[in-house]
mmCIF file of N, CA and C in Angstrom:
data_model
loop_
_atom_site.group_PDB
_atom_site.id
_atom_site.type_symbol
_atom_site.label_atom_id
_atom_site.label_comp_id
_atom_site.label_asym_id
_atom_site.label_seq_id
_atom_site.Cartn_x
_atom_site.Cartn_y
_atom_site.Cartn_z
ATOM 1 N N PHE Y 22 0.848 -1.173 0.000
ATOM 2 C CA PHE Y 22 0.000 0.000 0.000
ATOM 3 C C PHE Y 22 0.886 1.225 0.000
ATOM 4 N N ARG Y 23 0.505 2.197 -0.757
ATOM 5 C CA ARG Y 23 1.296 3.417 -0.861
ATOM 6 C C ARG Y 23 0.344 4.604 -0.811
ATOM 7 N N LEU Y 24 0.661 5.552 0.028
ATOM 8 C CA LEU Y 24 -0.111 6.781 0.115
ATOM 9 C C LEU Y 24 0.834 7.937 -0.165
ATOM 10 N N GLU Y 25 0.478 8.749 -1.131
ATOM 11 C CA GLU Y 25 1.289 9.918 -1.477
ATOM 12 C C GLU Y 25 0.512 11.171 -1.109
ATOM 13 N N ILE Y 26 1.168 12.054 -0.396
ATOM 14 C CA ILE Y 26 0.602 13.372 -0.118
ATOM 15 C C ILE Y 26 1.392 14.339 -0.986
ATOM 16 N N ILE Y 27 0.715 14.928 -1.947
ATOM 17 C CA ILE Y 27 1.374 15.771 -2.947
ATOM 18 C C ILE Y 27 1.021 17.221 -2.680
ATOM 19 N N GLN Y 28 2.046 18.040 -2.511
ATOM 20 C CA GLN Y 28 1.848 19.468 -2.302
ATOM 21 C C GLN Y 28 2.417 20.198 -3.512
ATOM 22 N N PRO Y 29 1.560 20.763 -4.357
ATOM 23 C CA PRO Y 29 2.074 21.529 -5.494
ATOM 24 C C PRO Y 29 2.875 22.732 -4.998
ATOM 25 N N LEU Y 30 4.006 22.970 -5.629
ATOM 26 C CA LEU Y 30 4.854 24.096 -5.246
ATOM 27 C C LEU Y 30 4.685 25.291 -6.165
ATOM 28 N N ASP Y 31 3.825 25.146 -7.169
ATOM 29 C CA ASP Y 31 3.512 26.256 -8.065
ATOM 30 C C ASP Y 31 2.081 26.063 -8.560
ATOM 31 N N GLU Y 32 1.659 26.880 -9.483
ATOM 32 C CA GLU Y 32 0.276 26.800 -9.987
ATOM 33 C C GLU Y 32 0.185 26.015 -11.291
ATOM 34 N N LEU Y 33 1.242 25.303 -11.645
ATOM 35 C CA LEU Y 33 1.287 24.540 -12.887
ATOM 36 C C LEU Y 33 1.004 23.066 -12.619
ATOM 37 N N GLY Y 34 0.505 22.379 -13.610
ATOM 38 C CA GLY Y 34 0.360 20.939 -13.525
ATOM 39 C C GLY Y 34 -0.980 20.468 -12.987
ATOM 40 N N PRO Y 35 -1.200 19.157 -13.083
ATOM 41 C CA PRO Y 35 -2.504 18.592 -12.737
ATOM 42 C C PRO Y 35 -2.829 18.657 -11.246
ATOM 43 N N TYR Y 36 -1.832 18.588 -10.373
ATOM 44 C CA TYR Y 36 -2.126 18.603 -8.944
ATOM 45 C C TYR Y 36 -2.541 20.002 -8.489
ATOM 46 N N ALA Y 37 -1.863 21.022 -9.000
ATOM 47 C CA ALA Y 37 -2.243 22.403 -8.676
ATOM 48 C C ALA Y 37 -3.630 22.719 -9.235
ATOM 49 N N GLU Y 38 -3.903 22.237 -10.440
ATOM 50 C CA GLU Y 38 -5.225 22.452 -11.053
ATOM 51 C C GLU Y 38 -6.322 21.804 -10.207
ATOM 52 N N SER Y 39 -6.077 20.591 -9.745
ATOM 53 C CA SER Y 39 -7.053 19.879 -8.932
ATOM 54 C C SER Y 39 -7.274 20.587 -7.594
ATOM 55 N N LEU Y 40 -6.192 21.068 -6.993
ATOM 56 C CA LEU Y 40 -6.303 21.795 -5.731
ATOM 57 C C LEU Y 40 -7.111 23.078 -5.907
ATOM 58 N N SER Y 41 -6.873 23.777 -6.996
ATOM 59 C CA SER Y 41 -7.623 25.002 -7.279
ATOM 60 C C SER Y 41 -9.102 24.692 -7.490
ATOM 61 N N ARG Y 42 -9.389 23.637 -8.243
ATOM 62 C CA ARG Y 42 -10.781 23.252 -8.526
ATOM 63 C C ARG Y 42 -11.514 22.865 -7.236
ATOM 64 N N ALA Y 43 -10.763 22.345 -6.247
ATOM 65 C CA ALA Y 43 -11.368 21.945 -4.970
ATOM 66 C C ALA Y 43 -11.390 23.094 -3.967
ATOM 67 N N GLY Y 44 -11.160 24.311 -4.448
ATOM 68 C CA GLY Y 44 -11.173 25.460 -3.544
ATOM 69 C C GLY Y 44 -10.024 25.422 -2.553
ATOM 70 N N ARG Y 45 -8.921 24.793 -2.947
ATOM 71 C CA ARG Y 45 -7.714 24.639 -2.138
ATOM 72 C C ARG Y 45 -7.929 23.733 -0.920
ATOM 73 N N ALA Y 46 -9.053 23.016 -0.887
ATOM 74 C CA ALA Y 46 -9.322 22.075 0.208
ATOM 75 C C ALA Y 46 -8.593 20.749 -0.052
ATOM 76 N N ASP Y 47 -8.146 20.114 1.020
ATOM 77 C CA ASP Y 47 -7.547 18.793 0.889
ATOM 78 C C ASP Y 47 -8.564 17.832 0.269
ATOM 79 N N HIS Y 48 -8.094 16.952 -0.595
ATOM 80 C CA HIS Y 48 -8.982 15.996 -1.251
ATOM 81 C C HIS Y 48 -8.157 14.866 -1.863
ATOM 82 N N VAL Y 49 -8.839 13.815 -2.265
ATOM 83 C CA VAL Y 49 -8.182 12.711 -2.968
ATOM 84 C C VAL Y 49 -8.152 13.065 -4.447
ATOM 85 N N HIS Y 50 -6.967 13.145 -4.996
ATOM 86 C CA HIS Y 50 -6.803 13.463 -6.417
ATOM 87 C C HIS Y 50 -6.992 12.220 -7.274
ATOM 88 N N HIS Y 51 -6.321 11.111 -6.887
ATOM 89 C CA HIS Y 51 -6.416 9.891 -7.684
ATOM 90 C C HIS Y 51 -6.134 8.663 -6.822
ATOM 91 N N VAL Y 52 -6.556 7.528 -7.343
ATOM 92 C CA VAL Y 52 -6.253 6.224 -6.776
ATOM 93 C C VAL Y 52 -5.568 5.428 -7.871
ATOM 94 N N ARG Y 53 -4.452 4.779 -7.512
ATOM 95 C CA ARG Y 53 -3.715 3.994 -8.509
ATOM 96 C C ARG Y 53 -3.954 2.507 -8.311
ATOM 97 N N LEU Y 54 -4.197 1.835 -9.418
ATOM 98 C CA LEU Y 54 -4.290 0.381 -9.449
ATOM 99 C C LEU Y 54 -3.148 -0.138 -10.303
ATOM 100 N N ASP Y 55 -2.302 -0.990 -9.727
ATOM 101 C CA ASP Y 55 -1.265 -1.646 -10.519
ATOM 102 C C ASP Y 55 -1.920 -2.835 -11.200
ATOM 103 N N VAL Y 56 -1.804 -2.885 -12.510
ATOM 104 C CA VAL Y 56 -2.534 -3.890 -13.283
ATOM 105 C C VAL Y 56 -1.564 -4.818 -14.016
ATOM 106 N N PRO Y 57 -1.897 -6.113 -14.106
ATOM 107 C CA PRO Y 57 -1.013 -7.057 -14.794
ATOM 108 C C PRO Y 57 -1.072 -6.934 -16.326
ATOM 109 N N ASP Y 58 -2.187 -6.438 -16.856
ATOM 110 C CA ASP Y 58 -2.346 -6.279 -18.303
ATOM 111 C C ASP Y 58 -2.644 -4.810 -18.592
ATOM 112 N N PHE Y 59 -1.574 -4.023 -18.706
ATOM 113 C CA PHE Y 59 -1.724 -2.581 -18.869
ATOM 114 C C PHE Y 59 -2.508 -2.248 -20.136
ATOM 115 N N ALA Y 60 -2.117 -2.819 -21.264
ATOM 116 C CA ALA Y 60 -2.771 -2.505 -22.540
ATOM 117 C C ALA Y 60 -4.248 -2.918 -22.521
ATOM 118 N N GLY Y 61 -4.540 -4.094 -22.003
ATOM 119 C CA GLY Y 61 -5.921 -4.554 -21.950
ATOM 120 C C GLY Y 61 -6.777 -3.696 -21.034
ATOM 121 N N THR Y 62 -6.235 -3.309 -19.873
ATOM 122 C CA THR Y 62 -6.965 -2.456 -18.946
ATOM 123 C C THR Y 62 -7.180 -1.072 -19.549
ATOM 124 N N ARG Y 63 -6.136 -0.535 -20.168
ATOM 125 C CA ARG Y 63 -6.245 0.774 -20.833
ATOM 126 C C ARG Y 63 -7.352 0.738 -21.879
ATOM 127 N N ASP Y 64 -7.326 -0.264 -22.739
ATOM 128 C CA ASP Y 64 -8.327 -0.370 -23.804
ATOM 129 C C ASP Y 64 -9.742 -0.512 -23.237
ATOM 130 N N HIS Y 65 -9.873 -1.267 -22.144
ATOM 131 C CA HIS Y 65 -11.183 -1.451 -21.515
ATOM 132 C C HIS Y 65 -11.715 -0.134 -20.959
ATOM 133 N N LEU Y 66 -10.862 0.624 -20.265
ATOM 134 C CA LEU Y 66 -11.309 1.895 -19.686
ATOM 135 C C LEU Y 66 -11.645 2.920 -20.773
ATOM 136 N N ILE Y 67 -10.889 2.911 -21.854
ATOM 137 C CA ILE Y 67 -11.203 3.802 -22.977
ATOM 138 C C ILE Y 67 -12.535 3.400 -23.598
ATOM 139 N N ALA Y 68 -12.768 2.085 -23.752
ATOM 140 C CA ALA Y 68 -14.037 1.608 -24.320
ATOM 141 C C ALA Y 68 -15.225 1.983 -23.428
ATOM 142 N N LEU Y 69 -14.997 2.100 -22.118
ATOM 143 C CA LEU Y 69 -16.054 2.533 -21.207
ATOM 144 C C LEU Y 69 -16.346 4.024 -21.330
ATOM 145 N N GLY Y 70 -15.498 4.735 -22.066
ATOM 146 C CA GLY Y 70 -15.716 6.162 -22.283
ATOM 147 C C GLY Y 70 -15.019 7.065 -21.285
ATOM 148 N N LEU Y 71 -14.112 6.513 -20.476
ATOM 149 C CA LEU Y 71 -13.389 7.353 -19.522
ATOM 150 C C LEU Y 71 -12.301 8.138 -20.261
ATOM 151 N N PRO Y 72 -12.348 9.455 -20.195
ATOM 152 C CA PRO Y 72 -11.337 10.260 -20.886
ATOM 153 C C PRO Y 72 -9.954 10.104 -20.243
ATOM 154 N N VAL Y 73 -8.934 10.033 -21.090
ATOM 155 C CA VAL Y 73 -7.549 9.988 -20.622
ATOM 156 C C VAL Y 73 -7.133 11.409 -20.274
ATOM 157 N N ARG Y 74 -6.605 11.603 -19.070
ATOM 158 C CA ARG Y 74 -6.154 12.925 -18.629
ATOM 159 C C ARG Y 74 -4.639 13.041 -18.600
ATOM 160 N N LEU Y 75 -3.927 11.909 -18.519
ATOM 161 C CA LEU Y 75 -2.470 11.940 -18.470
ATOM 162 C C LEU Y 75 -1.924 10.584 -18.873
ATOM 163 N N GLU Y 76 -0.896 10.589 -19.694
ATOM 164 C CA GLU Y 76 -0.129 9.390 -20.024
ATOM 165 C C GLU Y 76 1.309 9.697 -19.695
ATOM 166 N N ALA Y 77 1.970 8.804 -18.967
ATOM 167 C CA ALA Y 77 3.345 9.088 -18.573
ATOM 168 C C ALA Y 77 4.120 7.789 -18.400
ATOM 169 N N SER Y 78 5.422 7.928 -18.431
ATOM 170 C CA SER Y 78 6.317 6.845 -18.047
ATOM 171 C C SER Y 78 7.503 7.487 -17.351
ATOM 172 N N PHE Y 79 8.095 6.743 -16.411
ATOM 173 C CA PHE Y 79 9.276 7.286 -15.763
ATOM 174 C C PHE Y 79 10.215 6.172 -15.335
ATOM 175 N N LYS Y 80 11.475 6.549 -15.247
ATOM 176 C CA LYS Y 80 12.538 5.632 -14.889
ATOM 177 C C LYS Y 80 12.577 5.477 -13.379
ATOM 178 N N GLY Y 81 12.810 4.276 -12.933
ATOM 179 C CA GLY Y 81 12.954 4.020 -11.512
ATOM 180 C C GLY Y 81 14.384 4.208 -11.052
ATOM 181 N N SER Y 82 14.648 3.802 -9.819
ATOM 182 C CA SER Y 82 15.985 3.988 -9.260
ATOM 183 C C SER Y 82 16.939 2.860 -9.623
ATOM 184 N N SER Y 83 16.409 1.711 -10.044
ATOM 185 C CA SER Y 83 17.304 0.576 -10.278
ATOM 186 C C SER Y 83 17.033 -0.166 -11.584
ATOM 187 N N SER Y 84 16.295 0.415 -12.487
ATOM 188 C CA SER Y 84 15.945 -0.286 -13.724
ATOM 189 C C SER Y 84 15.927 0.694 -14.888
ATOM 190 N N GLU Y 85 16.393 0.241 -16.027
ATOM 191 C CA GLU Y 85 16.322 1.088 -17.223
ATOM 192 C C GLU Y 85 14.925 1.066 -17.835
ATOM 193 N N ARG Y 86 14.166 0.002 -17.552
ATOM 194 C CA ARG Y 86 12.798 -0.064 -18.069
ATOM 195 C C ARG Y 86 11.933 0.919 -17.304
ATOM 196 N N ARG Y 87 10.914 1.420 -17.969
ATOM 197 C CA ARG Y 87 10.126 2.517 -17.402
ATOM 198 C C ARG Y 87 8.782 2.034 -16.855
ATOM 199 N N PHE Y 88 8.324 2.704 -15.808
ATOM 200 C CA PHE Y 88 6.998 2.507 -15.236
ATOM 201 C C PHE Y 88 6.000 3.206 -16.154
ATOM 202 N N LEU Y 89 4.908 2.542 -16.492
ATOM 203 C CA LEU Y 89 3.856 3.118 -17.325
ATOM 204 C C LEU Y 89 2.687 3.525 -16.449
ATOM 205 N N ALA Y 90 2.107 4.684 -16.750
ATOM 206 C CA ALA Y 90 0.968 5.154 -15.964
ATOM 207 C C ALA Y 90 0.014 5.953 -16.841
ATOM 208 N N MET Y 91 -1.263 5.871 -16.516
ATOM 209 C CA MET Y 91 -2.292 6.677 -17.183
ATOM 210 C C MET Y 91 -3.331 7.086 -16.147
ATOM 211 N N TYR Y 92 -3.766 8.339 -16.251
ATOM 212 C CA TYR Y 92 -4.889 8.834 -15.444
ATOM 213 C C TYR Y 92 -6.124 8.854 -16.325
ATOM 214 N N PHE Y 93 -7.219 8.315 -15.790
ATOM 215 C CA PHE Y 93 -8.519 8.361 -16.456
ATOM 216 C C PHE Y 93 -9.456 9.202 -15.596
ATOM 217 N N ASP Y 94 -10.285 9.986 -16.242
ATOM 218 C CA ASP Y 94 -11.207 10.862 -15.516
ATOM 219 C C ASP Y 94 -12.447 10.080 -15.117
ATOM 220 N N ALA Y 95 -12.484 9.680 -13.854
ATOM 221 C CA ALA Y 95 -13.637 8.953 -13.306
ATOM 222 C C ALA Y 95 -14.366 9.825 -12.286
ATOM 223 N N ARG Y 96 -14.193 11.152 -12.393
ATOM 224 C CA ARG Y 96 -14.800 12.051 -11.404
ATOM 225 C C ARG Y 96 -16.321 11.966 -11.398
ATOM 226 N N ASP Y 97 -16.950 11.770 -12.537
ATOM 227 C CA ASP Y 97 -18.420 11.677 -12.556
ATOM 228 C C ASP Y 97 -18.914 10.444 -11.794
ATOM 229 N N ASP Y 98 -18.151 9.357 -11.856
ATOM 230 C CA ASP Y 98 -18.566 8.104 -11.205
ATOM 231 C C ASP Y 98 -17.976 7.924 -9.814
ATOM 232 N N LEU Y 99 -16.702 8.293 -9.645
ATOM 233 C CA LEU Y 99 -15.990 8.015 -8.397
ATOM 234 C C LEU Y 99 -15.586 9.264 -7.615
ATOM 235 N N GLY Y 100 -15.654 10.423 -8.270
ATOM 236 C CA GLY Y 100 -15.250 11.650 -7.615
ATOM 237 C C GLY Y 100 -13.750 11.894 -7.626
ATOM 238 N N LEU Y 101 -13.027 11.127 -8.439
ATOM 239 C CA LEU Y 101 -11.574 11.262 -8.501
ATOM 240 C C LEU Y 101 -11.058 10.705 -9.825
ATOM 241 N N LEU Y 102 -9.770 10.861 -10.030
ATOM 242 C CA LEU Y 102 -9.132 10.268 -11.196
ATOM 243 C C LEU Y 102 -8.703 8.850 -10.845
ATOM 244 N N LEU Y 103 -8.735 7.982 -11.829
ATOM 245 C CA LEU Y 103 -8.300 6.603 -11.667
ATOM 246 C C LEU Y 103 -6.994 6.441 -12.429
ATOM 247 N N GLU Y 104 -5.970 5.997 -11.749
ATOM 248 C CA GLU Y 104 -4.674 5.771 -12.393
ATOM 249 C C GLU Y 104 -4.449 4.275 -12.522
ATOM 250 N N ILE Y 105 -3.964 3.853 -13.682
ATOM 251 C CA ILE Y 105 -3.480 2.480 -13.817
ATOM 252 C C ILE Y 105 -1.971 2.568 -14.002
ATOM 253 N N GLY Y 106 -1.285 1.578 -13.456
ATOM 254 C CA GLY Y 106 0.162 1.568 -13.552
ATOM 255 C C GLY Y 106 0.690 0.171 -13.789
ATOM 256 N N ALA Y 107 1.862 0.103 -14.416
ATOM 257 C CA ALA Y 107 2.529 -1.171 -14.655
ATOM 258 C C ALA Y 107 4.028 -0.971 -14.474
ATOM 259 N N ALA Y 108 4.577 -1.708 -13.527
ATOM 260 C CA ALA Y 108 6.005 -1.634 -13.248
ATOM 261 C C ALA Y 108 6.704 -2.857 -13.840
ATOM 262 N N PRO Y 109 7.830 -2.651 -14.519
ATOM 263 C CA PRO Y 109 8.572 -3.797 -15.028
ATOM 264 C C PRO Y 109 9.226 -4.577 -13.882
ATOM 265 N N ALA Y 110 9.591 -5.813 -14.142
ATOM 266 C CA ALA Y 110 10.256 -6.630 -13.126
ATOM 267 C C ALA Y 110 11.506 -5.913 -12.623
ATOM 268 N N GLY Y 111 11.684 -5.925 -11.321
ATOM 269 C CA GLY Y 111 12.853 -5.307 -10.717
ATOM 270 C C GLY Y 111 12.752 -3.805 -10.534
ATOM 271 N N PHE Y 112 11.614 -3.227 -10.867
ATOM 272 C CA PHE Y 112 11.455 -1.778 -10.767
ATOM 273 C C PHE Y 112 11.347 -1.349 -9.316
ATOM 274 N N SER Y 113 11.991 -0.255 -8.970
ATOM 275 C CA SER Y 113 11.784 0.364 -7.661
ATOM 276 C C SER Y 113 11.641 1.866 -7.872
ATOM 277 N N MET Y 114 10.774 2.456 -7.067
ATOM 278 C CA MET Y 114 10.494 3.885 -7.198
ATOM 279 C C MET Y 114 11.745 4.698 -6.882
ATOM 280 N N PRO Y 115 11.895 5.855 -7.552
ATOM 281 C CA PRO Y 115 12.991 6.748 -7.174
ATOM 282 C C PRO Y 115 12.777 7.269 -5.755
ATOM 283 N N GLU Y 116 13.838 7.685 -5.123
ATOM 284 C CA GLU Y 116 13.725 8.240 -3.776
ATOM 285 C C GLU Y 116 12.891 9.516 -3.807
ATOM 286 N N PRO Y 117 11.997 9.705 -2.831
ATOM 287 C CA PRO Y 117 11.199 10.937 -2.796
ATOM 288 C C PRO Y 117 12.066 12.145 -2.455
ATOM 289 N N VAL Y 118 11.616 13.311 -2.855
ATOM 290 C CA VAL Y 118 12.308 14.557 -2.549
ATOM 291 C C VAL Y 118 12.224 14.829 -1.051
ATOM 292 N N CYS Y 119 11.064 14.514 -0.472
ATOM 293 C CA CYS Y 119 10.837 14.808 0.939
ATOM 294 C C CYS Y 119 9.923 13.718 1.513
ATOM 295 N N VAL Y 120 10.172 13.352 2.758
ATOM 296 C CA VAL Y 120 9.323 12.393 3.452
ATOM 297 C C VAL Y 120 8.863 13.050 4.753
ATOM 298 N N TYR Y 121 7.557 12.977 5.015
ATOM 299 C CA TYR Y 121 7.002 13.554 6.239
ATOM 300 C C TYR Y 121 6.274 12.473 7.012
ATOM 301 N N PRO Y 122 6.465 12.330 8.285
ATOM 302 C CA PRO Y 122 7.461 13.048 9.081
ATOM 303 C C PRO Y 122 8.850 12.516 8.794
ATOM 304 N N ARG Y 123 9.858 13.261 9.172
ATOM 305 C CA ARG Y 123 11.256 12.875 8.912
ATOM 306 C C ARG Y 123 11.595 11.555 9.538
#
């Protein structure tokens, strides 16, 4: 289980936009599901009509292969964005910039 508390440091990007839309109130921006069949899950969610809000990949701390992620807009149904993710074998997240509490 992983819980991320994201504090936007500027007014750019999806997290700052979401915070502004929520009147700067704390809220759940997204929930991530790690899926074994990324392409199949992606295609299924698109077929359901969920709009894609973000597609990304990033390098981990110990693997050259990249983590795949997509945000789908499920706000009408769930009140938040739904993220699907797929990590390659041996993938580990990069170290966070800050951890609270220390």
